[in-house]
Amino acid sequence: MLFVRLLSRLPLWLLYTFSDVMFVAGFYLVRYRRKMIQKNLSLAFPGLTRSERSRIERDFFRNLCDYAVEMLKLVTISEDQLRARMRFTNPELIAEYSKQNQSVLYLASHQFNWEWVLASGCVSLPLPVDFVYQPVNNKFFNHLSLATRSRFGGFGIKRSEVARVSLKRNNILRGIAIVADQYPGYKKDKKYITSFLNQETAFFYGINQLAVMTQYPAVFIHVKKRKRGYYEATLKLIAAPPYKKR
C-alpha cells in the first residue's frame, strides 16, 4: 500500500502519460478483450458503420486506462482537487432534502468515472454517503477499493446486507449510493428482464424494493466527461415517496 501511495502522489499529467502507455499496450499489443467488445458493439449498435464502432472501442479503452490512474490518484487526492475535477451542477436538490431531514437514494451507473462521483459526493453534497459494494476475491483490490471509497467519510454496506443495515441505520440522515447496472449473475438474485441495446437484458430487481422499504426519494446521478480528468454530474429526481408497499 505504501508503493501505491507513492505512485498516487505523482501529478495527474504524469499518471495520464502512464495511461497512454497502457492504452497502446492493451489495445494494440495485448488486444485485451477486443473480440468480446467488438461483438457486443455489433449487437448493441447494428446501425453504425465499422469505423464508428471502432472509434467507440478505442474511446472505451482510453477511458478505461484513464480510470485506472484516476482510481490510483484517489488514494491521495485532496478535497479541493476533487471538487475542481468532479463538479455537481445542482447540489441544491440534495440541500433541500437535507433541510427537510430527508435521506435519499443515489443511483448511478458504471460510467467513467464512477469512483470519483462517489468520493466527490462525500465532499460536495450535504448528506453523508453510505455506499453499497460487492466484495471481490482479491484482498488487495478489495482493501484499496474500500479505502478510497471511505477516505472522505463514506460508509460501506455489503450487498448481501443492504436491507438489514439500511433499516438499522434508518434514523441516520444520509444518502445511500448504489451502482447496480451490472448483470445479476447469482442464481438467487431476482431479475428484471427487458430489452436494452437491442438484446434481452437482466437487471437487478432490488432497488425499487429498497426505495419502498426506506421511503427515500430516488435520485439518478448523470455523469458527463467535460475533458480529460474533468467531469460534471447532474442530479435527477426519478421517484419520490410515498410509495405503495406491495
PDB file of C-alpha atoms in Angstrom:
ATOM      1  CA  MET A   1       0.000   0.000   0.000  1.00  0.00           C
ATOM      2  CA  LEU A   2       2.991   2.324   0.599  1.00  0.00           C
ATOM      3  CA  PHE A   3       4.086   1.903  -3.030  1.00  0.00           C
ATOM      4  CA  VAL A   4       0.541   2.690  -4.187  1.00  0.00           C
ATOM      5  CA  ARG A   5       0.533   5.855  -2.051  1.00  0.00           C
ATOM      6  CA  LEU A   6       3.840   6.980  -3.548  1.00  0.00           C
ATOM      7  CA  LEU A   7       2.543   6.444  -7.089  1.00  0.00           C
ATOM      8  CA  SER A   8      -0.676   8.258  -6.205  1.00  0.00           C
ATOM      9  CA  ARG A   9       1.262  11.388  -5.265  1.00  0.00           C
ATOM     10  CA  LEU A  10       2.532  11.772  -8.815  1.00  0.00           C
ATOM     11  CA  PRO A  11       0.840  14.633 -10.704  1.00  0.00           C
ATOM     12  CA  LEU A  12      -2.088  13.645 -12.883  1.00  0.00           C
ATOM     13  CA  TRP A  13      -0.357  14.771 -16.080  1.00  0.00           C
ATOM     14  CA  LEU A  14       2.335  12.161 -15.429  1.00  0.00           C
ATOM     15  CA  LEU A  15      -0.207   9.488 -14.473  1.00  0.00           C
ATOM     16  CA  TYR A  16      -2.019  10.168 -17.742  1.00  0.00           C
ATOM     17  CA  THR A  17       1.262   9.502 -19.540  1.00  0.00           C
ATOM     18  CA  PHE A  18       1.247   6.048 -17.921  1.00  0.00           C
ATOM     19  CA  SER A  19      -2.366   5.720 -19.099  1.00  0.00           C
ATOM     20  CA  ASP A  20      -1.311   6.453 -22.681  1.00  0.00           C
ATOM     21  CA  VAL A  21       1.321   3.702 -22.498  1.00  0.00           C
ATOM     22  CA  MET A  22      -1.228   1.253 -21.058  1.00  0.00           C
ATOM     23  CA  PHE A  23      -3.634   2.105 -23.869  1.00  0.00           C
ATOM     24  CA  VAL A  24      -1.100   1.339 -26.604  1.00  0.00           C
ATOM     25  CA  ALA A  25      -0.040  -1.898 -24.900  1.00  0.00           C
ATOM     26  CA  GLY A  26      -3.562  -3.080 -24.107  1.00  0.00           C
ATOM     27  CA  PHE A  27      -5.275  -2.047 -27.328  1.00  0.00           C
ATOM     28  CA  TYR A  28      -2.662  -2.791 -29.972  1.00  0.00           C
ATOM     29  CA  LEU A  29      -0.358  -5.404 -28.417  1.00  0.00           C
ATOM     30  CA  VAL A  30      -2.300  -7.448 -25.853  1.00  0.00           C
ATOM     31  CA  ARG A  31      -5.646  -6.696 -27.575  1.00  0.00           C
ATOM     32  CA  TYR A  32      -7.379  -7.053 -24.216  1.00  0.00           C
ATOM     33  CA  ARG A  33     -10.920  -8.459 -24.693  1.00  0.00           C
ATOM     34  CA  ARG A  34     -11.219  -6.785 -28.066  1.00  0.00           C
ATOM     35  CA  LYS A  35     -13.154  -9.608 -29.750  1.00  0.00           C
ATOM     36  CA  MET A  36     -15.750  -9.613 -26.978  1.00  0.00           C
ATOM     37  CA  ILE A  37     -16.086  -5.814 -27.086  1.00  0.00           C
ATOM     38  CA  GLN A  38     -16.419  -5.797 -30.877  1.00  0.00           C
ATOM     39  CA  LYS A  39     -19.133  -8.460 -30.691  1.00  0.00           C
ATOM     40  CA  ASN A  40     -21.066  -6.509 -28.054  1.00  0.00           C
ATOM     41  CA  LEU A  41     -20.807  -3.275 -30.040  1.00  0.00           C
ATOM     42  CA  SER A  42     -22.107  -5.039 -33.157  1.00  0.00           C
ATOM     43  CA  LEU A  43     -25.113  -6.338 -31.214  1.00  0.00           C
ATOM     44  CA  ALA A  44     -25.809  -3.030 -29.473  1.00  0.00           C
ATOM     45  CA  PHE A  45     -25.292  -0.700 -32.447  1.00  0.00           C
ATOM     46  CA  PRO A  46     -26.040  -2.610 -35.658  1.00  0.00           C
ATOM     47  CA  GLY A  47     -26.805   0.656 -37.476  1.00  0.00           C
ATOM     48  CA  LEU A  48     -23.306   2.069 -37.016  1.00  0.00           C
ATOM     49  CA  THR A  49     -20.517   1.577 -39.515  1.00  0.00           C
ATOM     50  CA  ARG A  50     -17.446  -0.469 -38.628  1.00  0.00           C
ATOM     51  CA  SER A  51     -15.436   2.756 -38.437  1.00  0.00           C
ATOM     52  CA  GLU A  52     -17.905   4.291 -35.969  1.00  0.00           C
ATOM     53  CA  ARG A  53     -17.853   1.198 -33.759  1.00  0.00           C
ATOM     54  CA  SER A  54     -14.041   1.141 -33.886  1.00  0.00           C
ATOM     55  CA  ARG A  55     -13.952   4.722 -32.634  1.00  0.00           C
ATOM     56  CA  ILE A  56     -16.210   3.797 -29.694  1.00  0.00           C
ATOM     57  CA  GLU A  57     -13.956   0.816 -28.957  1.00  0.00           C
ATOM     58  CA  ARG A  58     -10.820   2.994 -28.888  1.00  0.00           C
ATOM     59  CA  ASP A  59     -12.511   5.639 -26.754  1.00  0.00           C
ATOM     60  CA  PHE A  60     -13.607   2.965 -24.285  1.00  0.00           C
ATOM     61  CA  PHE A  61     -10.053   1.654 -23.937  1.00  0.00           C
ATOM     62  CA  ARG A  62      -8.678   5.162 -23.423  1.00  0.00           C
ATOM     63  CA  ASN A  63     -11.286   5.858 -20.762  1.00  0.00           C
ATOM     64  CA  LEU A  64     -10.582   2.515 -19.089  1.00  0.00           C
ATOM     65  CA  CYS A  65      -6.869   3.312 -18.818  1.00  0.00           C
ATOM     66  CA  ASP A  66      -7.633   6.813 -17.533  1.00  0.00           C
ATOM     67  CA  TYR A  67      -9.993   5.264 -14.980  1.00  0.00           C
ATOM     68  CA  ALA A  68      -7.155   3.083 -13.674  1.00  0.00           C
ATOM     69  CA  VAL A  69      -4.836   6.032 -12.984  1.00  0.00           C
ATOM     70  CA  GLU A  70      -7.686   8.198 -11.668  1.00  0.00           C
ATOM     71  CA  MET A  71      -8.564   5.415  -9.242  1.00  0.00           C
ATOM     72  CA  LEU A  72      -4.911   5.405  -8.173  1.00  0.00           C
ATOM     73  CA  LYS A  73      -4.956   9.189  -7.698  1.00  0.00           C
ATOM     74  CA  LEU A  74      -7.993   8.859  -5.439  1.00  0.00           C
ATOM     75  CA  VAL A  75      -5.723   7.393  -2.748  1.00  0.00           C
ATOM     76  CA  THR A  76      -4.175  10.826  -2.056  1.00  0.00           C
ATOM     77  CA  ILE A  77      -6.223  13.425  -3.957  1.00  0.00           C
ATOM     78  CA  SER A  78      -7.256  16.441  -1.878  1.00  0.00           C
ATOM     79  CA  GLU A  79     -10.834  17.604  -1.345  1.00  0.00           C
ATOM     80  CA  ASP A  80     -10.154  20.811  -3.286  1.00  0.00           C
ATOM     81  CA  GLN A  81      -8.721  18.881  -6.245  1.00  0.00           C
ATOM     82  CA  LEU A  82     -11.703  16.543  -6.222  1.00  0.00           C
ATOM     83  CA  ARG A  83     -14.224  19.391  -6.135  1.00  0.00           C
ATOM     84  CA  ALA A  84     -12.476  21.048  -9.079  1.00  0.00           C
ATOM     85  CA  ARG A  85     -12.387  17.868 -11.166  1.00  0.00           C
ATOM     86  CA  MET A  86     -15.815  16.381 -10.323  1.00  0.00           C
ATOM     87  CA  ARG A  87     -18.435  19.123 -10.177  1.00  0.00           C
ATOM     88  CA  PHE A  88     -22.103  18.708  -9.263  1.00  0.00           C
ATOM     89  CA  THR A  89     -24.243  21.080 -11.324  1.00  0.00           C
ATOM     90  CA  ASN A  90     -27.260  21.179  -8.983  1.00  0.00           C
ATOM     91  CA  PRO A  91     -26.323  20.240  -5.380  1.00  0.00           C
ATOM     92  CA  GLU A  92     -29.248  22.374  -4.186  1.00  0.00           C
ATOM     93  CA  LEU A  93     -31.546  19.400  -4.871  1.00  0.00           C
ATOM     94  CA  ILE A  94     -29.871  17.444  -2.067  1.00  0.00           C
ATOM     95  CA  ALA A  95     -29.521  20.556   0.100  1.00  0.00           C
ATOM     96  CA  GLU A  96     -33.311  20.899   0.097  1.00  0.00           C
ATOM     97  CA  TYR A  97     -33.755  17.283   1.224  1.00  0.00           C
ATOM     98  CA  SER A  98     -31.119  17.833   3.901  1.00  0.00           C
ATOM     99  CA  LYS A  99     -33.108  20.795   5.258  1.00  0.00           C
ATOM    100  CA  GLN A 100     -36.161  18.514   5.438  1.00  0.00           C
ATOM    101  CA  ASN A 101     -34.147  15.823   7.305  1.00  0.00           C
ATOM    102  CA  GLN A 102     -34.881  13.508   4.387  1.00  0.00           C
ATOM    103  CA  SER A 103     -32.420  10.795   3.345  1.00  0.00           C
ATOM    104  CA  VAL A 104     -32.153   9.854  -0.345  1.00  0.00           C
ATOM    105  CA  LEU A 105     -31.111   7.009  -2.633  1.00  0.00           C
ATOM    106  CA  TYR A 106     -28.354   7.802  -5.150  1.00  0.00           C
ATOM    107  CA  LEU A 107     -28.485   5.661  -8.288  1.00  0.00           C
ATOM    108  CA  ALA A 108     -25.535   5.670 -10.679  1.00  0.00           C
ATOM    109  CA  SER A 109     -24.047   3.586 -13.478  1.00  0.00           C
ATOM    110  CA  HIS A 110     -20.581   2.248 -14.200  1.00  0.00           C
ATOM    111  CA  GLN A 111     -19.821   5.279 -16.339  1.00  0.00           C
ATOM    112  CA  PHE A 112     -16.416   6.937 -16.098  1.00  0.00           C
ATOM    113  CA  ASN A 113     -15.552   7.938 -13.510  1.00  0.00           C
ATOM    114  CA  TRP A 114     -17.973   6.458 -11.010  1.00  0.00           C
ATOM    115  CA  GLU A 115     -15.354   6.215  -8.247  1.00  0.00           C
ATOM    116  CA  TRP A 116     -14.767   9.972  -8.382  1.00  0.00           C
ATOM    117  CA  VAL A 117     -18.542  10.510  -8.279  1.00  0.00           C
ATOM    118  CA  LEU A 118     -18.822   8.613  -5.005  1.00  0.00           C
ATOM    119  CA  ALA A 119     -15.843  10.363  -3.422  1.00  0.00           C
ATOM    120  CA  SER A 120     -16.975  13.777  -4.625  1.00  0.00           C
ATOM    121  CA  GLY A 121     -20.462  13.160  -3.267  1.00  0.00           C
ATOM    122  CA  CYS A 122     -18.916  12.791   0.180  1.00  0.00           C
ATOM    123  CA  VAL A 123     -17.247  16.219  -0.006  1.00  0.00           C
ATOM    124  CA  SER A 124     -19.595  18.233  -2.242  1.00  0.00           C
ATOM    125  CA  LEU A 125     -23.092  17.169  -1.188  1.00  0.00           C
ATOM    126  CA  PRO A 126     -24.665  17.988   2.202  1.00  0.00           C
ATOM    127  CA  LEU A 127     -25.598  14.411   3.144  1.00  0.00           C
ATOM    128  CA  PRO A 128     -23.098  11.794   4.371  1.00  0.00           C
ATOM    129  CA  VAL A 129     -22.863   8.841   1.989  1.00  0.00           C
ATOM    130  CA  ASP A 130     -23.412   5.134   2.563  1.00  0.00           C
ATOM    131  CA  PHE A 131     -22.204   3.074  -0.415  1.00  0.00           C
ATOM    132  CA  VAL A 132     -23.252  -0.446  -1.353  1.00  0.00           C
ATOM    133  CA  TYR A 133     -20.409  -2.690  -2.506  1.00  0.00           C
ATOM    134  CA  GLN A 134     -19.755  -6.256  -3.587  1.00  0.00           C
ATOM    135  CA  PRO A 135     -16.540  -7.657  -2.016  1.00  0.00           C
ATOM    136  CA  VAL A 136     -14.024  -9.040  -4.521  1.00  0.00           C
ATOM    137  CA  ASN A 137     -11.827 -12.092  -4.026  1.00  0.00           C
ATOM    138  CA  ASN A 138      -8.533 -10.229  -4.376  1.00  0.00           C
ATOM    139  CA  LYS A 139      -7.770  -8.924  -0.872  1.00  0.00           C
ATOM    140  CA  PHE A 140      -5.503  -6.121  -2.073  1.00  0.00           C
ATOM    141  CA  PHE A 141      -8.029  -4.656  -4.513  1.00  0.00           C
ATOM    142  CA  ASN A 142     -10.835  -5.151  -2.017  1.00  0.00           C
ATOM    143  CA  HIS A 143      -8.858  -3.178   0.581  1.00  0.00           C
ATOM    144  CA  LEU A 144      -7.886  -0.492  -1.949  1.00  0.00           C
ATOM    145  CA  SER A 145     -11.476  -0.070  -3.112  1.00  0.00           C
ATOM    146  CA  LEU A 146     -12.856   0.267   0.418  1.00  0.00           C
ATOM    147  CA  ALA A 147     -10.048   2.625   1.445  1.00  0.00           C
ATOM    148  CA  THR A 148     -10.612   5.044  -1.441  1.00  0.00           C
ATOM    149  CA  ARG A 149     -14.397   4.964  -1.120  1.00  0.00           C
ATOM    150  CA  SER A 150     -14.363   5.618   2.623  1.00  0.00           C
ATOM    151  CA  ARG A 151     -11.472   8.102   2.982  1.00  0.00           C
ATOM    152  CA  PHE A 152     -13.819  11.097   2.743  1.00  0.00           C
ATOM    153  CA  GLY A 153     -16.352   9.627   5.166  1.00  0.00           C
ATOM    154  CA  GLY A 154     -18.246   7.075   3.067  1.00  0.00           C
ATOM    155  CA  PHE A 155     -19.745   4.132   4.982  1.00  0.00           C
ATOM    156  CA  GLY A 156     -19.623   0.761   3.209  1.00  0.00           C
ATOM    157  CA  ILE A 157     -22.526  -1.702   3.197  1.00  0.00           C
ATOM    158  CA  LYS A 158     -22.064  -5.193   1.760  1.00  0.00           C
ATOM    159  CA  ARG A 159     -24.561  -6.002  -0.972  1.00  0.00           C
ATOM    160  CA  SER A 160     -25.736  -9.068   0.939  1.00  0.00           C
ATOM    161  CA  GLU A 161     -26.534  -6.913   3.986  1.00  0.00           C
ATOM    162  CA  VAL A 162     -28.233  -3.926   2.337  1.00  0.00           C
ATOM    163  CA  ALA A 163     -31.731  -4.465   3.743  1.00  0.00           C
ATOM    164  CA  ARG A 164     -30.625  -5.252   7.290  1.00  0.00           C
ATOM    165  CA  VAL A 165     -28.029  -2.474   7.604  1.00  0.00           C
ATOM    166  CA  SER A 166     -30.224   0.117   5.863  1.00  0.00           C
ATOM    167  CA  LEU A 167     -33.028  -0.495   8.349  1.00  0.00           C
ATOM    168  CA  LYS A 168     -30.574  -0.417  11.246  1.00  0.00           C
ATOM    169  CA  ARG A 169     -29.251   2.977  10.079  1.00  0.00           C
ATOM    170  CA  ASN A 170     -32.653   4.326   9.050  1.00  0.00           C
ATOM    171  CA  ASN A 171     -32.542   7.037  11.725  1.00  0.00           C
ATOM    172  CA  ILE A 172     -29.289   8.452  10.277  1.00  0.00           C
ATOM    173  CA  LEU A 173     -29.641  11.242   7.724  1.00  0.00           C
ATOM    174  CA  ARG A 174     -27.642  10.077   4.666  1.00  0.00           C
ATOM    175  CA  GLY A 175     -27.595   9.261   1.002  1.00  0.00           C
ATOM    176  CA  ILE A 176     -27.333   5.585   0.021  1.00  0.00           C
ATOM    177  CA  ALA A 177     -25.275   5.231  -3.181  1.00  0.00           C
ATOM    178  CA  ILE A 178     -25.926   2.217  -5.411  1.00  0.00           C
ATOM    179  CA  VAL A 179     -24.239   1.343  -8.712  1.00  0.00           C
ATOM    180  CA  ALA A 180     -26.232  -1.722  -9.748  1.00  0.00           C
ATOM    181  CA  ASP A 181     -26.196  -1.837 -13.544  1.00  0.00           C
ATOM    182  CA  GLN A 182     -24.102  -4.989 -13.865  1.00  0.00           C
ATOM    183  CA  TYR A 183     -25.517  -8.392 -14.763  1.00  0.00           C
ATOM    184  CA  PRO A 184     -27.163 -10.076 -11.738  1.00  0.00           C
ATOM    185  CA  GLY A 185     -25.239 -13.299 -12.143  1.00  0.00           C
ATOM    186  CA  TYR A 186     -26.209 -15.049  -8.932  1.00  0.00           C
ATOM    187  CA  LYS A 187     -28.994 -17.609  -9.392  1.00  0.00           C
ATOM    188  CA  LYS A 188     -30.712 -16.475  -6.189  1.00  0.00           C
ATOM    189  CA  ASP A 189     -30.911 -12.862  -7.432  1.00  0.00           C
ATOM    190  CA  LYS A 190     -34.342 -11.802  -8.609  1.00  0.00           C
ATOM    191  CA  LYS A 191     -34.009 -10.323 -12.085  1.00  0.00           C
ATOM    192  CA  TYR A 192     -35.968  -7.833 -14.163  1.00  0.00           C
ATOM    193  CA  ILE A 193     -35.789  -8.753 -17.856  1.00  0.00           C
ATOM    194  CA  THR A 194     -36.215  -6.099 -20.526  1.00  0.00           C
ATOM    195  CA  SER A 195     -34.912  -5.110 -23.954  1.00  0.00           C
ATOM    196  CA  PHE A 196     -31.785  -2.962 -23.733  1.00  0.00           C
ATOM    197  CA  LEU A 197     -29.371  -2.085 -26.549  1.00  0.00           C
ATOM    198  CA  ASN A 198     -31.128  -4.459 -28.963  1.00  0.00           C
ATOM    199  CA  GLN A 199     -30.912  -7.512 -26.730  1.00  0.00           C
ATOM    200  CA  GLU A 200     -32.720  -9.125 -23.824  1.00  0.00           C
ATOM    201  CA  THR A 201     -31.016  -7.898 -20.651  1.00  0.00           C
ATOM    202  CA  ALA A 202     -31.341  -8.734 -16.957  1.00  0.00           C
ATOM    203  CA  PHE A 203     -31.234  -6.022 -14.286  1.00  0.00           C
ATOM    204  CA  PHE A 204     -31.155  -6.130 -10.503  1.00  0.00           C
ATOM    205  CA  TYR A 205     -34.664  -6.019  -9.074  1.00  0.00           C
ATOM    206  CA  GLY A 206     -33.962  -4.884  -5.518  1.00  0.00           C
ATOM    207  CA  ILE A 207     -33.521  -1.115  -5.892  1.00  0.00           C
ATOM    208  CA  ASN A 208     -37.252  -0.421  -6.086  1.00  0.00           C
ATOM    209  CA  GLN A 209     -37.766  -2.650  -3.051  1.00  0.00           C
ATOM    210  CA  LEU A 210     -35.156  -0.660  -1.108  1.00  0.00           C
ATOM    211  CA  ALA A 211     -36.892   2.592  -2.062  1.00  0.00           C
ATOM    212  CA  VAL A 212     -40.252   1.282  -0.834  1.00  0.00           C
ATOM    213  CA  MET A 213     -38.732  -0.127   2.353  1.00  0.00           C
ATOM    214  CA  THR A 214     -36.945   3.111   3.275  1.00  0.00           C
ATOM    215  CA  GLN A 215     -39.419   5.568   1.680  1.00  0.00           C
ATOM    216  CA  TYR A 216     -36.456   7.569   0.319  1.00  0.00           C
ATOM    217  CA  PRO A 217     -36.552   9.678  -2.868  1.00  0.00           C
ATOM    218  CA  ALA A 218     -34.535   8.135  -5.714  1.00  0.00           C
ATOM    219  CA  VAL A 219     -32.025  10.436  -7.424  1.00  0.00           C
ATOM    220  CA  PHE A 220     -30.118   9.419 -10.555  1.00  0.00           C
ATOM    221  CA  ILE A 221     -26.599  10.809 -10.986  1.00  0.00           C
ATOM    222  CA  HIS A 222     -25.971  11.592 -14.651  1.00  0.00           C
ATOM    223  CA  VAL A 223     -22.240  11.983 -15.318  1.00  0.00           C
ATOM    224  CA  LYS A 224     -20.656  13.758 -18.273  1.00  0.00           C
ATOM    225  CA  LYS A 225     -16.952  13.941 -19.081  1.00  0.00           C
ATOM    226  CA  ARG A 226     -16.075  17.565 -19.893  1.00  0.00           C
ATOM    227  CA  LYS A 227     -12.460  16.838 -20.830  1.00  0.00           C
ATOM    228  CA  ARG A 228      -9.669  14.559 -19.671  1.00  0.00           C
ATOM    229  CA  GLY A 229      -9.670  14.489 -15.875  1.00  0.00           C
ATOM    230  CA  TYR A 230     -12.740  16.720 -15.509  1.00  0.00           C
ATOM    231  CA  TYR A 231     -16.330  15.590 -15.038  1.00  0.00           C
ATOM    232  CA  GLU A 232     -19.684  17.066 -14.104  1.00  0.00           C
ATOM    233  CA  ALA A 233     -22.650  15.319 -12.523  1.00  0.00           C
ATOM    234  CA  THR A 234     -26.303  16.343 -12.702  1.00  0.00           C
ATOM    235  CA  LEU A 235     -28.786  15.078 -10.108  1.00  0.00           C
ATOM    236  CA  LYS A 236     -32.156  13.964 -11.492  1.00  0.00           C
ATOM    237  CA  LEU A 237     -35.099  13.051  -9.253  1.00  0.00           C
ATOM    238  CA  ILE A 238     -36.710   9.925 -10.748  1.00  0.00           C
ATOM    239  CA  ALA A 239     -39.099   8.879  -7.953  1.00  0.00           C
ATOM    240  CA  ALA A 240     -40.374  10.318  -4.686  1.00  0.00           C
ATOM    241  CA  PRO A 241     -42.347   8.896  -1.747  1.00  0.00           C
ATOM    242  CA  PRO A 242     -44.845   7.986  -0.567  1.00  0.00           C
ATOM    243  CA  TYR A 243     -44.514   4.629  -2.327  1.00  0.00           C
ATOM    244  CA  LYS A 244     -47.162   1.931  -2.087  1.00  0.00           C
ATOM    245  CA  LYS A 245     -45.982  -1.228  -0.379  1.00  0.00           C
ATOM    246  CA  ARG A 246     -46.733  -4.397  -2.327  1.00  0.00           C
TER     247      ARG A 246
END
